[in-house]
Short mmCIF file of C-alpha atoms and ligand atoms in Angstrom, two decimals:
data_model
loop_
_atom_site.label_atom_id
_atom_site.label_comp_id
_atom_site.label_asym_id
_atom_site.label_seq_id
_atom_site.Cartn_x
_atom_site.Cartn_y
_atom_site.Cartn_z
CA TRP A 1 20.90 -63.36 39.35
CA ARG A 2 19.74 -66.45 37.43
CA ASN A 3 20.81 -68.67 40.35
CA GLN A 4 18.88 -66.51 42.77
CA MET A 5 15.70 -66.76 40.67
CA LYS A 6 15.96 -70.56 40.86
CA ARG A 7 16.06 -70.54 44.67
CA PRO A 8 12.82 -71.40 46.54
CA HIS A 9 11.24 -68.23 47.99
CA ASN A 10 10.62 -69.75 51.41
CA GLY A 11 14.29 -70.78 51.96
CA PRO A 12 16.87 -68.79 53.91
CA LYS A 13 17.27 -65.27 52.61
CA LEU A 14 20.32 -63.57 51.18
CA PRO A 15 21.75 -60.81 53.37
CA PRO A 16 20.50 -57.23 52.81
CA GLY A 17 22.53 -54.89 50.61
CA SER A 18 22.83 -53.55 47.09
CA MET A 19 24.40 -55.44 44.18
CA GLY A 20 24.91 -52.15 42.28
CA TRP A 21 25.00 -51.97 38.49
CA PRO A 22 24.94 -55.04 36.26
CA PHE A 23 28.48 -56.36 35.70
CA PHE A 24 30.27 -53.45 37.47
CA GLY A 25 28.37 -54.02 40.71
CA GLU A 26 29.67 -51.52 43.27
CA THR A 27 33.32 -51.73 42.16
CA LEU A 28 33.42 -48.13 40.88
CA LYS A 29 31.94 -46.86 44.15
CA LEU A 30 34.50 -48.82 46.17
CA TYR A 31 37.37 -47.34 44.16
CA SER A 32 36.01 -43.79 44.16
CA GLN A 33 35.89 -43.52 47.96
CA ASN A 34 37.90 -44.39 51.02
CA PRO A 35 37.24 -48.14 51.63
CA SER A 36 36.56 -47.42 55.32
CA ILE A 37 33.71 -45.12 54.28
CA PHE A 38 32.45 -47.54 51.63
CA PHE A 39 32.23 -50.43 54.10
CA GLY A 40 31.33 -48.25 57.11
CA THR A 41 28.25 -46.68 55.50
CA ARG A 42 26.95 -50.06 54.37
CA HIS A 43 27.59 -51.51 57.81
CA GLN A 44 25.47 -48.71 59.31
CA ARG A 45 22.73 -49.08 56.70
CA TYR A 46 22.41 -52.87 56.54
CA GLY A 47 23.91 -54.24 59.78
CA ASP A 48 26.62 -56.79 60.51
CA ILE A 49 26.21 -58.88 57.35
CA PHE A 50 25.48 -57.40 53.94
CA LYS A 51 25.92 -58.26 50.29
CA THR A 52 27.52 -56.33 47.44
CA ASN A 53 29.14 -57.05 44.09
CA ILE A 54 32.80 -56.26 43.47
CA HIS A 55 34.93 -57.12 40.40
CA GLY A 56 31.96 -59.00 38.94
CA SER A 57 31.71 -61.31 41.97
CA PRO A 58 28.82 -61.38 44.40
CA CYS A 59 30.21 -60.90 47.92
CA VAL A 60 29.02 -61.21 51.50
CA MET A 61 30.67 -58.78 53.91
CA LEU A 62 31.03 -59.75 57.56
CA THR A 63 31.60 -57.07 60.17
CA CYS A 64 31.09 -58.91 63.46
CA PRO A 65 33.72 -61.06 65.21
CA GLU A 66 31.40 -64.09 65.53
CA ALA A 67 30.72 -64.25 61.78
CA ALA A 68 34.43 -63.75 60.96
CA ARG A 69 35.28 -66.61 63.34
CA PHE A 70 32.61 -68.82 61.74
CA VAL A 71 34.23 -68.39 58.31
CA LEU A 72 37.90 -68.41 59.33
CA VAL A 73 37.91 -70.88 62.21
CA THR A 74 34.93 -73.04 63.09
CA GLU A 75 33.58 -73.65 59.55
CA ALA A 76 36.82 -72.90 57.69
CA HIS A 77 36.53 -76.13 55.67
CA ARG A 78 33.39 -74.74 53.94
CA PHE A 79 35.30 -71.73 52.61
CA LYS A 80 38.40 -71.74 50.45
CA PRO A 81 41.00 -69.02 49.87
CA SER A 82 40.14 -67.03 46.79
CA TYR A 83 42.48 -64.79 44.80
CA PRO A 84 42.23 -63.45 41.24
CA GLN A 85 44.16 -65.53 38.69
CA SER A 86 46.27 -62.52 37.73
CA LYS A 87 47.73 -62.49 41.27
CA GLU A 88 48.28 -66.24 41.29
CA ARG A 89 50.32 -65.94 38.08
CA LEU A 90 52.60 -63.39 39.70
CA ILE A 91 53.26 -65.20 42.96
CA GLY A 92 53.06 -68.78 41.67
CA PRO A 93 50.20 -71.27 42.04
CA TRP A 94 51.88 -73.36 44.79
CA ALA A 95 52.15 -70.51 47.31
CA ILE A 96 50.72 -71.46 50.70
CA PHE A 97 47.90 -68.91 50.84
CA PHE A 98 46.25 -70.12 47.60
CA HIS A 99 45.68 -73.57 49.11
CA GLY A 100 43.46 -75.38 51.58
CA GLY A 101 43.33 -79.02 52.60
CA GLU A 102 46.26 -81.38 52.80
CA PHE A 103 48.77 -79.40 50.76
CA HIS A 104 48.12 -76.33 52.90
CA THR A 105 48.57 -78.30 56.14
CA ARG A 106 51.89 -79.66 54.89
CA MET A 107 53.23 -76.25 53.80
CA ARG A 108 51.87 -74.60 56.90
CA LYS A 109 53.90 -76.92 59.16
CA LEU A 110 57.07 -76.04 57.26
CA VAL A 111 56.44 -72.28 57.18
CA GLN A 112 55.26 -72.10 60.78
CA GLY A 113 58.20 -74.22 61.99
CA SER A 114 60.74 -71.94 60.34
CA LEU A 115 59.07 -68.84 61.81
CA SER A 116 58.47 -70.30 65.28
CA LEU A 117 59.64 -68.53 68.45
CA ASP A 118 62.65 -70.86 68.63
CA ALA A 119 63.74 -69.88 65.14
CA VAL A 120 62.88 -66.19 65.55
CA ARG A 121 64.83 -65.72 68.79
CA THR A 122 68.09 -66.49 66.97
CA MET A 123 67.45 -63.62 64.57
CA VAL A 124 67.75 -60.72 67.05
CA PRO A 125 71.40 -59.75 66.31
CA LEU A 126 70.87 -60.10 62.55
CA ILE A 127 67.74 -57.94 62.61
CA GLU A 128 69.54 -55.42 64.78
CA ALA A 129 72.33 -55.04 62.24
CA VAL A 130 69.84 -54.53 59.41
CA ALA A 131 67.86 -51.97 61.47
CA VAL A 132 70.96 -49.89 62.21
CA ASN A 133 72.06 -50.02 58.55
CA THR A 134 68.63 -48.92 57.39
CA LEU A 135 68.56 -46.00 59.81
CA GLU A 136 72.06 -44.89 58.82
CA SER A 137 71.06 -45.04 55.18
CA CYS A 138 67.96 -42.89 55.94
CA CYS A 139 70.38 -40.25 57.29
CA SER A 140 72.89 -40.54 54.47
CA GLY A 141 71.35 -37.68 52.47
CA GLY A 142 72.48 -35.25 55.18
CA GLY A 143 69.01 -34.25 56.30
CA LEU A 144 67.24 -34.72 52.95
CA ALA A 145 63.72 -36.10 53.28
CA VAL A 146 63.18 -39.76 52.42
CA ASN A 147 60.00 -41.70 51.69
CA THR A 148 59.69 -43.57 55.00
CA PHE A 149 57.55 -46.36 53.55
CA HIS A 150 60.08 -47.06 50.78
CA GLU A 151 62.92 -47.18 53.30
CA MET A 152 60.92 -49.52 55.53
CA LYS A 153 60.32 -51.79 52.54
CA LYS A 154 64.08 -52.16 52.09
CA PHE A 155 64.36 -53.06 55.79
CA THR A 156 61.52 -55.60 55.78
CA PHE A 157 62.83 -57.16 52.55
CA GLU A 158 66.21 -57.78 54.21
CA VAL A 159 64.54 -59.31 57.29
CA ALA A 160 62.31 -61.52 55.13
CA VAL A 161 65.40 -62.73 53.24
CA LEU A 162 67.03 -63.56 56.58
CA SER A 163 64.08 -65.63 57.74
CA ILE A 164 63.85 -67.46 54.43
CA PHE A 165 67.52 -68.06 53.55
CA GLY A 166 69.53 -67.19 56.65
CA LYS A 167 72.63 -65.54 55.23
CA LEU A 168 72.38 -65.21 51.45
CA GLU A 169 75.22 -64.30 49.11
CA SER A 170 74.91 -60.60 48.22
CA GLY A 171 74.96 -61.26 44.46
CA TYR A 172 71.84 -63.41 44.74
CA LYS A 173 70.21 -60.98 47.15
CA ASP A 174 70.65 -58.00 44.81
CA LYS A 175 69.18 -59.91 41.88
CA LEU A 176 66.24 -61.09 44.00
CA LYS A 177 65.65 -57.56 45.25
CA ASP A 178 65.58 -55.87 41.82
CA ASN A 179 63.17 -58.41 40.39
CA PHE A 180 61.03 -58.66 43.50
CA PHE A 181 60.51 -54.89 43.61
CA THR A 182 59.44 -54.91 39.93
CA LEU A 183 57.00 -57.72 40.69
CA ASP A 184 55.66 -55.82 43.68
CA ARG A 185 55.04 -52.68 41.55
CA GLY A 186 52.97 -54.65 39.05
CA TYR A 187 50.93 -56.59 41.61
CA ASN A 188 48.19 -54.01 41.98
CA CYS A 189 48.16 -52.70 38.45
CA PHE A 190 45.46 -53.50 35.97
CA PRO A 191 46.38 -57.07 34.89
CA ILE A 192 46.83 -56.44 31.19
CA ASN A 193 49.69 -58.39 29.64
CA LEU A 194 50.81 -55.98 26.89
CA PRO A 195 54.30 -54.61 26.20
CA GLY A 196 55.06 -51.55 28.32
CA THR A 197 52.52 -52.31 31.07
CA ALA A 198 53.56 -52.71 34.70
CA TYR A 199 51.80 -56.08 34.79
CA ARG A 200 53.90 -57.39 31.87
CA ARG A 201 57.09 -56.13 33.56
CA ALA A 202 56.01 -57.90 36.75
CA LEU A 203 55.40 -61.17 34.86
CA LEU A 204 58.86 -60.96 33.28
CA ALA A 205 60.42 -60.22 36.68
CA ARG A 206 58.56 -63.24 38.07
CA ARG A 207 60.09 -65.43 35.38
CA ARG A 208 63.59 -64.17 36.27
CA LEU A 209 62.90 -64.70 39.98
CA GLY A 210 61.96 -68.32 39.25
CA LYS A 211 65.29 -68.80 37.45
CA ILE A 212 67.35 -67.25 40.26
CA LEU A 213 65.55 -69.34 42.88
CA ARG A 214 66.08 -72.53 40.88
CA GLU A 215 69.81 -71.75 40.81
CA ILE A 216 69.88 -71.19 44.58
CA VAL A 217 67.86 -74.35 45.19
CA SER A 218 70.07 -76.56 43.01
CA GLU A 219 73.20 -75.17 44.71
CA LYS A 220 71.75 -75.79 48.18
CA ARG A 221 70.35 -79.23 47.34
CA GLU A 222 73.93 -80.41 46.93
CA LYS A 223 74.84 -79.36 50.46
CA ARG A 224 72.90 -80.97 53.30
CA LEU A 225 71.37 -77.99 55.08
CA THR A 226 70.85 -78.14 58.82
CA GLU A 227 70.10 -74.44 59.42
CA LYS A 228 66.72 -73.43 60.82
CA ASN A 229 65.24 -71.39 58.01
CA LEU A 230 62.45 -71.75 55.52
CA LEU A 231 64.61 -72.79 52.57
CA SER A 232 66.20 -75.64 54.57
CA SER A 233 62.78 -76.84 55.76
CA LEU A 234 61.43 -76.83 52.20
CA LEU A 235 64.51 -78.60 50.83
CA ASN A 236 64.65 -81.24 53.56
CA TYR A 237 60.95 -82.06 53.37
CA HIS A 238 59.94 -85.55 52.30
CA ASP A 239 56.58 -87.20 52.73
CA HIS A 240 56.78 -89.95 55.35
CA GLN A 241 54.41 -92.19 53.41
CA ASP A 242 55.48 -91.93 49.79
CA GLY A 243 58.91 -90.28 50.22
CA GLN A 244 57.93 -87.47 47.84
CA ILE A 245 59.92 -84.22 48.04
CA LEU A 246 58.88 -80.72 47.00
CA THR A 247 59.55 -79.69 43.40
CA ASP A 248 61.66 -76.65 42.54
CA ASP A 249 58.50 -74.79 41.47
CA GLN A 250 56.74 -75.56 44.75
CA ILE A 251 59.75 -74.25 46.65
CA ALA A 252 60.11 -71.12 44.49
CA ASP A 253 56.39 -70.22 44.67
CA ASN A 254 56.41 -70.52 48.46
CA ILE A 255 59.55 -68.45 48.86
CA ILE A 256 58.07 -65.67 46.71
CA GLY A 257 54.76 -66.05 48.60
CA VAL A 258 56.42 -65.56 51.99
CA LEU A 259 58.54 -62.64 50.73
CA PHE A 260 55.37 -61.08 49.44
CA ALA A 261 53.36 -61.68 52.63
CA ALA A 262 56.20 -60.32 54.77
CA GLN A 263 57.44 -57.19 53.06
CA ASP A 264 54.71 -54.60 52.41
CA THR A 265 52.59 -55.56 55.41
CA THR A 266 55.39 -55.06 57.93
CA ALA A 267 56.72 -51.97 56.15
CA SER A 268 53.29 -50.39 56.24
CA ALA A 269 52.84 -51.27 59.94
CA LEU A 270 56.25 -49.83 60.81
CA THR A 271 55.55 -46.61 58.88
CA TRP A 272 52.37 -46.14 60.91
CA VAL A 273 54.18 -46.80 64.19
CA ILE A 274 56.77 -44.15 63.24
CA LYS A 275 54.01 -41.71 62.36
CA TYR A 276 52.08 -42.24 65.59
CA ILE A 277 55.23 -41.92 67.72
CA HIS A 278 56.01 -38.70 65.87
CA ASP A 279 52.49 -37.27 66.21
CA TYR A 280 52.10 -37.90 69.95
CA PRO A 281 55.03 -36.38 71.91
CA LEU A 282 53.90 -37.82 75.27
CA LEU A 283 53.89 -41.26 73.77
CA ARG A 284 57.32 -40.65 72.24
CA ASP A 285 58.71 -39.62 75.64
CA ALA A 286 57.30 -42.75 77.31
CA ILE A 287 58.78 -45.00 74.62
CA ARG A 288 62.13 -43.19 74.81
CA GLU A 289 62.25 -43.69 78.56
CA GLU A 290 61.52 -47.41 78.28
CA GLN A 291 64.04 -47.92 75.49
CA LYS A 292 66.71 -45.76 77.12
CA THR A 293 66.73 -48.01 80.21
CA ILE A 294 67.43 -51.02 77.98
CA TYR A 295 70.04 -49.11 75.96
CA GLU A 296 71.88 -48.03 79.08
CA SER A 297 71.80 -51.50 80.58
CA ASN A 298 73.53 -52.59 77.35
CA ASP A 299 76.39 -50.23 78.08
CA GLY A 300 75.06 -47.41 75.90
CA GLY A 301 74.32 -49.74 73.01
CA ASN A 302 77.78 -51.36 73.06
CA ARG A 303 76.30 -54.74 73.82
CA PRO A 304 73.64 -56.23 71.50
CA LEU A 305 69.96 -56.43 72.36
CA THR A 306 68.94 -59.78 73.79
CA TRP A 307 65.84 -61.82 73.04
CA ALA A 308 64.73 -61.40 76.67
CA GLN A 309 64.95 -57.60 76.32
CA THR A 310 62.83 -57.63 73.18
CA ARG A 311 60.19 -59.58 75.16
CA ASN A 312 60.19 -56.98 77.91
CA MET A 313 59.20 -53.72 76.23
CA PRO A 314 55.64 -53.46 77.61
CA TYR A 315 54.87 -49.86 76.66
CA THR A 316 56.40 -50.00 73.19
CA TYR A 317 54.57 -53.29 72.61
CA LYS A 318 51.23 -51.67 73.45
CA VAL A 319 51.98 -48.84 71.02
CA VAL A 320 52.68 -51.40 68.30
CA MET A 321 49.39 -53.22 69.06
CA GLU A 322 47.41 -49.97 69.01
CA SER A 323 49.07 -48.99 65.71
CA LEU A 324 48.04 -52.35 64.23
CA ARG A 325 44.47 -51.75 65.39
CA MET A 326 44.26 -48.16 64.19
CA ALA A 327 45.91 -48.79 60.81
CA SER A 328 44.41 -52.29 60.26
CA ILE A 329 46.97 -53.08 57.55
CA ILE A 330 44.98 -56.06 56.26
CA SER A 331 41.57 -54.39 56.12
CA TYR A 332 39.86 -57.62 55.06
CA THR A 333 40.53 -61.01 53.61
CA TYR A 334 38.79 -63.11 50.95
CA ARG A 335 37.29 -66.56 51.04
CA GLU A 336 34.82 -68.33 48.73
CA ALA A 337 31.95 -70.55 49.89
CA VAL A 338 32.49 -74.11 48.56
CA GLU A 339 28.85 -75.00 49.25
CA ASP A 340 25.66 -73.17 50.27
CA VAL A 341 26.21 -72.10 53.87
CA ILE A 342 23.63 -70.76 56.31
CA TYR A 343 24.86 -68.45 59.03
CA ASN A 344 22.33 -67.19 61.61
CA GLY A 345 19.48 -67.81 59.15
CA VAL A 346 21.23 -65.94 56.33
CA LEU A 347 22.24 -67.70 53.12
CA ILE A 348 25.78 -67.49 51.76
CA PRO A 349 25.43 -69.15 48.34
CA LYS A 350 28.06 -71.51 46.94
CA GLY A 351 30.66 -69.61 44.86
CA TRP A 352 30.06 -66.26 46.55
CA LYS A 353 33.05 -64.43 47.99
CA VAL A 354 33.03 -63.85 51.72
CA LEU A 355 34.99 -60.97 53.21
CA PRO A 356 35.57 -60.68 56.96
CA LEU A 357 36.19 -56.93 57.45
CA PHE A 358 38.88 -56.72 60.13
CA ARG A 359 39.08 -52.92 59.93
CA ILE A 360 35.39 -52.46 60.75
CA ILE A 361 35.74 -54.85 63.72
CA HIS A 362 38.82 -52.94 64.96
CA HIS A 363 36.95 -49.62 64.77
CA ASN A 364 33.68 -50.76 66.35
CA PRO A 365 32.94 -48.67 69.51
CA ASN A 366 31.28 -51.72 71.12
CA PHE A 367 34.69 -53.39 71.28
CA PHE A 368 37.08 -50.42 71.40
CA ILE A 369 35.83 -47.37 73.29
CA ASP A 370 36.41 -44.15 71.33
CA PRO A 371 37.92 -46.19 68.47
CA GLU A 372 39.38 -43.27 66.49
CA LYS A 373 41.52 -42.23 69.45
CA PHE A 374 45.08 -43.57 69.57
CA ASN A 375 45.18 -45.08 73.02
CA PRO A 376 47.79 -47.78 73.76
CA SER A 377 46.50 -48.18 77.32
CA ARG A 378 43.48 -50.07 75.99
CA PHE A 379 45.91 -52.98 75.60
CA GLU A 380 46.55 -53.08 79.35
CA VAL A 381 43.63 -55.49 79.53
CA ALA A 382 42.85 -58.44 77.27
CA GLN A 383 40.55 -57.69 74.34
CA LYS A 384 37.22 -59.47 73.89
CA PRO A 385 37.80 -62.75 72.00
CA ASN A 386 38.13 -62.41 68.22
CA THR A 387 37.83 -58.61 68.23
CA PHE A 388 41.54 -57.90 67.71
CA VAL A 389 42.76 -59.85 64.70
CA PRO A 390 45.49 -57.88 62.89
CA PHE A 391 47.14 -61.19 61.97
CA GLY A 392 43.91 -62.94 61.00
CA ASN A 393 42.41 -65.99 62.65
CA GLY A 394 42.28 -69.75 62.10
CA VAL A 395 44.23 -72.04 59.78
CA HIS A 396 45.49 -69.23 57.53
CA SER A 397 46.36 -66.77 60.32
CA CYS A 398 49.76 -65.11 59.98
CA PRO A 399 52.66 -67.48 60.73
CA GLY A 400 55.06 -64.49 60.51
CA ASN A 401 53.50 -62.45 63.31
CA GLU A 402 56.38 -63.01 65.75
CA VAL A 403 59.00 -61.95 63.20
CA ALA A 404 56.92 -58.90 62.32
CA LYS A 405 56.56 -57.81 65.94
CA LEU A 406 60.24 -58.48 66.66
CA GLU A 407 61.53 -56.44 63.71
CA ILE A 408 59.26 -53.51 64.58
CA LEU A 409 60.40 -53.50 68.23
CA VAL A 410 64.11 -53.76 67.34
CA PHE A 411 63.78 -50.95 64.80
CA ILE A 412 61.99 -48.65 67.27
CA HIS A 413 64.64 -49.40 69.92
CA HIS A 414 67.37 -47.99 67.68
CA LEU A 415 65.26 -45.22 66.20
CA VAL A 416 64.39 -43.56 69.51
CA ASN A 417 67.79 -44.13 71.14
CA LYS A 418 70.12 -42.89 68.45
CA PHE A 419 68.11 -40.89 65.93
CA ARG A 420 65.73 -37.96 65.56
CA TRP A 421 63.18 -37.63 62.81
CA GLU A 422 60.74 -35.07 61.58
CA VAL A 423 57.80 -35.60 59.25
CA VAL A 424 57.99 -33.02 56.47
CA GLY A 425 55.12 -33.98 54.16
CA PRO A 426 51.36 -34.03 54.64
CA LYS A 427 50.43 -34.74 58.26
CA ASN A 428 47.15 -36.48 57.45
CA GLY A 429 45.68 -38.68 54.76
CA VAL A 430 45.97 -42.29 53.73
CA GLU A 431 46.95 -43.98 50.47
CA TYR A 432 46.22 -47.60 49.64
CA ASP A 433 49.22 -49.40 48.14
CA PRO A 434 47.22 -51.77 48.49
CA PHE A 435 47.82 -51.64 52.24
CA PRO A 436 47.03 -48.35 53.96
CA VAL A 437 50.09 -46.11 54.11
CA PRO A 438 50.35 -42.49 55.35
CA LYS A 439 50.07 -40.02 52.46
CA LYS A 440 53.10 -39.97 50.11
CA GLY A 441 54.74 -42.71 52.20
CA LEU A 442 55.37 -40.33 55.14
CA PRO A 443 58.21 -38.11 53.86
CA ALA A 444 60.56 -37.48 56.78
CA LYS A 445 64.05 -36.27 57.63
CA PHE A 446 66.17 -38.59 59.73
CA LEU A 447 69.22 -37.38 61.66
CA LYS A 448 71.68 -39.29 63.79
CA ASP A 449 72.15 -37.95 67.33
CA SER A 450 75.68 -36.85 67.85
C1 HEM B 501 52.60 -56.39 60.48
C2 HEM B 501 52.88 -57.33 59.58
C3 HEM B 501 51.93 -58.39 59.12
C4 HEM B 501 50.56 -58.41 59.12
C5 HEM B 501 49.62 -57.30 59.59
C6 HEM B 501 50.15 -59.70 58.58
C7 HEM B 501 48.83 -60.10 58.46
C8 HEM B 501 48.45 -61.32 57.95
C9 HEM B 501 47.09 -61.78 57.91
C10 HEM B 501 45.86 -60.99 58.36
C11 HEM B 501 47.11 -63.02 57.35
C12 HEM B 501 45.90 -63.93 57.12
C13 HEM B 501 45.27 -63.69 55.77
C14 HEM B 501 44.05 -64.57 55.55
O1 HEM B 501 43.49 -65.14 56.48
O2 HEM B 501 43.64 -64.62 54.39
C15 HEM B 501 48.48 -63.35 57.04
C16 HEM B 501 48.90 -64.53 56.43
C17 HEM B 501 50.21 -64.82 56.15
N1 HEM B 501 51.31 -64.09 56.55
FE1 HEM B 501 51.32 -62.32 57.51
N2 HEM B 501 51.27 -60.41 58.26
C18 HEM B 501 52.38 -59.67 58.58
C19 HEM B 501 53.71 -60.05 58.46
C20 HEM B 501 54.15 -61.27 57.97
C21 HEM B 501 55.52 -61.71 57.94
C22 HEM B 501 56.71 -60.91 58.48
C23 HEM B 501 55.54 -62.94 57.34
C24 HEM B 501 56.69 -63.87 57.05
C25 HEM B 501 57.91 -63.73 57.50
C26 HEM B 501 54.16 -63.27 57.00
C27 HEM B 501 53.76 -64.43 56.36
C28 HEM B 501 52.45 -64.77 56.13
C29 HEM B 501 52.04 -65.97 55.41
C30 HEM B 501 52.98 -67.00 54.76
C31 HEM B 501 50.64 -66.00 55.41
C32 HEM B 501 49.75 -67.06 54.78
C33 HEM B 501 49.44 -68.14 55.80
C34 HEM B 501 48.51 -69.24 55.31
O3 HEM B 501 47.84 -69.07 54.29
O4 HEM B 501 48.47 -70.28 55.98
N3 HEM B 501 53.35 -62.24 57.41
N4 HEM B 501 49.28 -62.31 57.44
#
């Protein structure tokens, strides 16, 4: 407020909007209602760009594709990633998404390289095995309902471990899993570091994770790794100019960062895909038909899926895209202005948070006709530029998007060919965990076809 009073009155104006109560801003309002309604009503009232105050920080919300592109792509150097310190402590300060500039470029090359199409295509049989195991385990209760989201988290954890380590000894994997799940539970809790709190448990789990990863790293440093996975890329990295290598902490923070970025997002997306396929029988029949043709051409599932087959599932692919649009797993992202920036005559002051709201863009009727209707056929034609951004845009856009799409497609292939499932819990409603998830994690019964 003091800074605003110092600004000349005839300069560019701040965007419209309400800053709410002193200190609390509009945080309580955001948490007391569905975020889609919170952002949607303000979008209607104030237009494409508006201000608010959340968690004690003044924020500018962007709801149009051009403004989101300005911040994430064309003027990305004037905005830096911005996360609360409590989150940085849990993941580790060297993780890729906390950085901009040279360090980010360096890490980005390594992460992107290990998740490139060339690397991902070799993962098909491994992902297939994990998908079948997960589905069998969903059925192991003999028809008892499982929490679909929790089961999908186990699946996406295994796939993330594959893309990071390749094959990892099961002893290490179990220890990583236990501690990572404790860390995950504390990530969205109130960050109070007192005995008995989830945040304290998460911090302790983080410390143990660091120790396990250091053990793995020192063991692998001794062998010269030639495999194409993230750990090998991080271990083999050396700066061409000064010969510097990455420290154990830099490696550990980035491994935990990628695990974190990969697991809940993909599990949430997959849970939504399963829900939509369940809710729309015509859609389920069309997917079944497409997947059955592939299954039969593989001798009734006796031969493994090939990479080429996973790239030729046009209907299922459109269903996945429409699910990503409808559910908009990453509703928005955060940046912070590193200097005063003027966009279309509106001032974004230095230090203010800037939030491109992907969900509002994905549900705007100007870009997606009848946006609340689940309609995969809208993906038969290309979308208007920058209007469909489930994996973000620009230098920080998701390097794991190909793995995510592949694991969803492989899972659906096996689900519809060999299993039946029935949702037994609430049919509607959304919970934020922090990503949107169907109510109660979509309780469902899974049964194997005889
Ligand atoms: C459906 C699943 C997924 C969705 C919707 C998703 C979405 C996103 C989005 C929107 C961003 C950009 C955030 C920003 O600009 O601030 C991002 C970044 C990132 N994602 Fe994903 N993601 C998914 C799966 C994955 C997977 C499977 C991996 C790894 C195997 C992964 C690794 C990352 C990493 C490392 C970043 C940070 C990149 C950087 O800062 O340069 N994601 N993701």
